[in-house]
Amino acid sequence: SSYILISIIVVLLASIVTVRITKPLGVLSDATRKVGDGDLSVRVDMRTGNEFDDLITSFNAMVDELQRRREESERLERERAWREMAKQIAHEIKNPLTPIKLNLQLLNKSWDVGDENFEKRLKTISKSIIEQIDALAETANSFSNFAKLTEGAPEKIVINELLKSCITLFEQEQYIKFVSNLPLQPIVIFADRDKMLRLFNNIIKNAIQAIPFQTEGTITVSLELHNSMALVSI
C-alpha cells in the first residue's frame, strides 16, 4: 500500500534522474574523452530542457574554439615552413651566381686579349656553368613541389667530376687558391646529383667566406676511398 506507493515514486524519481542527469553526463563524458584523444569534430547534439543545456552549449563552443585555434596553428606552421623553404631556395640560388658571373667575365677578358687558352677555358667553364644552371633549375622546380627537396633522385655519380665542376666554378675568386687532390681513378657514388652539387657549393662558399676579406687563402679539396666509402675533405 503506502510502502508500495513510496517504492514506485522512488523508482520514478530514479528514472527521471537517470534521464535528466546520468545520460547527459555520460554523453558529455564520452565527448570529452574523444576531444582529449584529438578528435575536434565531436559535437554534442542533445537537449535536456534543464541546466545541462547551458553546459552542452558551452562544451560545443569550447570545441569550436579549439578547432579554430588548431586550424590557425596549422596555417601559421605552413607559412613558417614556406618562409624557411623560400630562404633556403634563395640561399641555394645565390651561392653559384657570383662565381658564374666571375667566370663569364674571365671568358670575356680572355677573348678580348686573344688568350691562346681561350678554347680550353671556354670548354671547362661552360661545362661547369651548364651543370650549375641545371642544378639551379632543379632547385627552382623543387620550390613548386615541397616533397622533391626531401625525396631526391639518386643516381650513379662520378664524384671526381662533380668536385672538379665545383672547383672550376669558384677558382676565379680573387685572393683564393684552390688545391685539388683528386684521384685519376673514377670514384662512383649513388646519390642525388643536384643535392650533392648544392652541398659542395655551400661548403666551398663557406670556406671562402671564412677567409678574411682581401686576404690570400688556400682551399684544398681532397677525395679518397676509405673502407669502400668516398671521403671528401675540404
C-alpha positions as a printed NumPy array, in Angstrom:
array([[  0.   ,   0.   ,   0.   ],
       [  1.86 ,   3.107,   1.268],
       [  5.189,   1.251,   1.047],
       [  4.451,   0.137,  -2.498],
       [  3.451,   3.695,  -3.474],
       [  6.647,   5.115,  -1.999],
       [  8.687,   2.471,  -3.834],
       [  7.015,   3.359,  -7.122],
       [  7.702,   7.064,  -6.521],
       [ 11.375,   6.304,  -5.748],
       [ 11.695,   4.255,  -8.942],
       [ 10.1  ,   7.028, -10.968],
       [ 12.401,   9.616,  -9.418],
       [ 15.391,   7.405, -10.118],
       [ 14.314,   7.068, -13.739],
       [ 13.915,  10.828, -14.04 ],
       [ 17.355,  11.382, -12.513],
       [ 18.824,   8.84 , -14.938],
       [ 17.251,  10.513, -17.95 ],
       [ 17.881,  14.13 , -16.893],
       [ 21.299,  13.779, -15.247],
       [ 23.076,  10.479, -15.796],
       [ 22.54 ,  10.27 , -19.558],
       [ 23.726,  13.86 , -20.34 ],
       [ 26.731,  13.324, -18.105],
       [ 27.555,  10.101, -19.931],
       [ 27.261,  11.773, -23.34 ],
       [ 29.425,  14.7  , -22.217],
       [ 31.978,  12.366, -20.667],
       [ 32.26 ,  10.355, -23.896],
       [ 32.551,  13.516, -25.993],
       [ 35.21 ,  14.924, -23.66 ],
       [ 37.244,  11.726, -23.961],
       [ 37.147,  11.935, -27.773],
       [ 38.274,  15.569, -27.679],
       [ 41.088,  14.546, -25.344],
       [ 42.14 ,  11.992, -27.975],
       [ 42.374,  14.787, -30.537],
       [ 39.029,  14.437, -32.322],
       [ 37.769,  18.024, -32.636],
       [ 34.893,  17.081, -34.921],
       [ 32.88 ,  15.951, -31.887],
       [ 29.751,  17.928, -31.025],
       [ 27.019,  17.1  , -28.524],
       [ 23.62 ,  17.312, -30.25 ],
       [ 21.329,  16.898, -27.291],
       [ 18.679,  18.934, -25.492],
       [ 17.688,  18.133, -21.931],
       [ 15.389,  21.03 , -21.125],
       [ 17.342,  21.805, -17.98 ],
       [ 20.614,  23.386, -16.838],
       [ 22.584,  20.785, -18.791],
       [ 21.671,  22.63 , -21.993],
       [ 23.941,  25.504, -20.945],
       [ 26.732,  23.046, -20.206],
       [ 26.304,  21.351, -23.599],
       [ 26.293,  24.733, -25.369],
       [ 29.482,  25.726, -23.534],
       [ 31.105,  22.399, -24.399],
       [ 30.349,  22.784, -28.133],
       [ 31.603,  26.39 , -28.065],
       [ 34.82 ,  25.224, -26.392],
       [ 35.407,  22.561, -29.077],
       [ 34.688,  25.122, -31.836],
       [ 37.351,  27.395, -30.347],
       [ 39.847,  24.541, -30.027],
       [ 39.303,  23.618, -33.675],
       [ 39.7  ,  27.243, -34.764],
       [ 42.966,  27.522, -32.838],
       [ 44.239,  24.249, -34.299],
       [ 43.484,  25.42 , -37.852],
       [ 45.168,  28.756, -37.134],
       [ 48.202,  26.954, -35.684],
       [ 48.419,  24.679, -38.735],
       [ 48.146,  27.696, -41.06 ],
       [ 50.944,  29.509, -39.215],
       [ 53.074,  26.359, -39.301],
       [ 52.568,  26.053, -43.077],
       [ 53.513,  29.708, -43.534],
       [ 56.614,  29.255, -41.379],
       [ 57.625,  26.182, -43.384],
       [ 57.22 ,  28.039, -46.676],
       [ 59.196,  31.024, -45.371],
       [ 62.028,  28.716, -44.328],
       [ 61.879,  26.961, -47.678],
       [ 61.934,  30.29 , -49.547],
       [ 65.012,  31.377, -47.544],
       [ 66.726,  28.082, -48.339],
       [ 65.874,  28.356, -52.046],
       [ 67.229,  31.933, -52.129],
       [ 70.419,  30.731, -50.43 ],
       [ 70.861,  27.834, -52.875],
       [ 70.303,  30.087, -55.892],
       [ 72.52 ,  32.919, -54.672],
       [ 75.612,  30.783, -53.959],
       [ 76.621,  29.92 , -57.553],
       [ 75.513,  33.206, -59.173],
       [ 78.572,  35.271, -58.215],
       [ 81.147,  32.682, -59.38 ],
       [ 79.163,  32.154, -62.6  ],
       [ 79.391,  35.899, -63.218],
       [ 83.141,  35.898, -62.47 ],
       [ 83.728,  33.032, -64.884],
       [ 81.819,  34.761, -67.673],
       [ 83.83 ,  37.93 , -67.057],
       [ 87.008,  35.855, -67.269],
       [ 85.902,  34.413, -70.612],
       [ 85.173,  37.887, -71.956],
       [ 88.581,  39.092, -70.824],
       [ 90.318,  36.062, -72.347],
       [ 88.552,  36.702, -75.645],
       [ 89.396,  40.409, -75.643],
       [ 93.119,  39.793, -75.103],
       [ 93.28 ,  36.899, -77.562],
       [ 94.197,  34.332, -74.898],
       [ 95.66 ,  31.235, -76.604],
       [ 93.986,  29.068, -73.941],
       [ 90.581,  30.602, -74.597],
       [ 89.091,  27.491, -76.215],
       [ 90.203,  25.275, -73.345],
       [ 88.865,  27.782, -70.795],
       [ 85.59 ,  28.026, -72.71 ],
       [ 85.008,  24.274, -72.668],
       [ 85.917,  23.851, -68.998],
       [ 83.995,  26.842, -67.695],
       [ 80.981,  26.232, -69.96 ],
       [ 80.651,  22.67 , -68.686],
       [ 80.763,  23.855, -65.086],
       [ 78.252,  26.658, -65.672],
       [ 75.823,  24.361, -67.508],
       [ 75.918,  21.882, -64.637],
       [ 75.308,  24.66 , -62.118],
       [ 72.409,  26.034, -64.173],
       [ 70.859,  22.562, -64.307],
       [ 71.112,  22.389, -60.52 ],
       [ 69.529,  25.835, -60.21 ],
       [ 66.669,  24.753, -62.462],
       [ 66.068,  21.689, -60.302],
       [ 66.136,  23.872, -57.191],
       [ 63.542,  26.184, -58.719],
       [ 61.363,  23.207, -59.684],
       [ 61.603,  21.892, -56.145],
       [ 60.   ,  25.082, -54.87 ],
       [ 56.764,  24.075, -56.608],
       [ 56.853,  20.627, -55.049],
       [ 57.905,  20.583, -51.406],
       [ 58.43 ,  16.812, -51.396],
       [ 61.196,  16.963, -54.017],
       [ 63.553,  18.58 , -51.535],
       [ 63.402,  15.518, -49.315],
       [ 62.865,  12.691, -51.812],
       [ 65.578,  13.46 , -54.353],
       [ 66.555,  11.278, -57.317],
       [ 69.594,   9.1  , -56.512],
       [ 71.839,   8.062, -59.418],
       [ 75.397,   6.935, -60.079],
       [ 77.763,   9.904, -59.891],
       [ 81.476,  10.145, -60.603],
       [ 82.248,  12.311, -57.625],
       [ 85.676,  13.321, -59.002],
       [ 83.958,  15.139, -61.893],
       [ 81.394,  16.748, -59.604],
       [ 84.116,  18.17 , -57.366],
       [ 86.06 ,  19.42 , -60.394],
       [ 82.954,  21.254, -61.581],
       [ 82.529,  22.973, -58.201],
       [ 86.207,  23.945, -58.05 ],
       [ 86.081,  25.327, -61.602],
       [ 83.094,  27.459, -60.642],
       [ 84.831,  29.112, -57.694],
       [ 88.51 ,  29.154, -58.682],
       [ 88.258,  32.661, -60.161],
       [ 87.665,  34.086, -56.69 ],
       [ 90.231,  36.813, -56.02 ],
       [ 92.924,  36.014, -53.415],
       [ 91.786,  32.376, -53.22 ],
       [ 93.97 ,  29.493, -54.381],
       [ 92.477,  26.029, -54.869],
       [ 94.483,  22.84 , -54.444],
       [ 92.896,  19.659, -55.789],
       [ 93.88 ,  16.235, -54.545],
       [ 91.551,  14.151, -56.687],
       [ 92.479,  10.618, -57.804],
       [ 92.607,   9.819, -61.509],
       [ 90.565,   6.679, -60.903],
       [ 86.837,   7.492, -61.064],
       [ 85.061,   7.08 , -57.729],
       [ 81.364,   6.367, -58.181],
       [ 78.734,   7.053, -55.532],
       [ 74.956,   6.667, -55.519],
       [ 73.299,   9.958, -54.569],
       [ 71.176,  12.885, -55.759],
       [ 73.412,  14.874, -58.136],
       [ 71.78 ,  18.265, -57.582],
       [ 71.808,  17.901, -53.812],
       [ 75.482,  16.929, -53.852],
       [ 76.271,  19.878, -56.098],
       [ 74.466,  22.268, -53.75 ],
       [ 76.177,  20.634, -50.77 ],
       [ 79.701,  21.169, -52.112],
       [ 78.824,  24.664, -53.377],
       [ 77.715,  25.598, -49.859],
       [ 80.814,  24.16 , -48.183],
       [ 83.216,  25.827, -50.617],
       [ 81.33 ,  29.118, -50.356],
       [ 81.544,  28.891, -46.55 ],
       [ 85.273,  28.156, -46.824],
       [ 85.757,  31.267, -48.966],
       [ 83.752,  33.386, -46.519],
       [ 85.798,  32.017, -43.612],
       [ 88.934,  33.607, -45.109],
       [ 89.222,  37.3  , -44.125],
       [ 88.275,  39.713, -46.907],
       [ 91.103,  40.536, -49.349],
       [ 93.385,  38.064, -47.596],
       [ 95.152,  35.333, -49.525],
       [ 93.978,  31.882, -48.611],
       [ 94.134,  28.304, -49.839],
       [ 91.253,  25.87 , -50.079],
       [ 92.241,  22.236, -50.512],
       [ 89.759,  19.729, -51.884],
       [ 90.687,  16.085, -51.413],
       [ 88.988,  12.827, -52.324],
       [ 89.956,   9.287, -51.368],
       [ 88.488,   5.846, -50.864],
       [ 88.166,   4.91 , -47.187],
       [ 86.718,   1.484, -46.338],
       [ 84.684,   1.44 , -49.558],
       [ 83.411,   4.953, -48.8  ],
       [ 84.171,   8.153, -50.679],
       [ 85.841,  10.527, -48.233],
       [ 85.754,  14.19 , -49.287],
       [ 87.816,  16.702, -47.352],
       [ 87.599,  20.455, -47.944]])
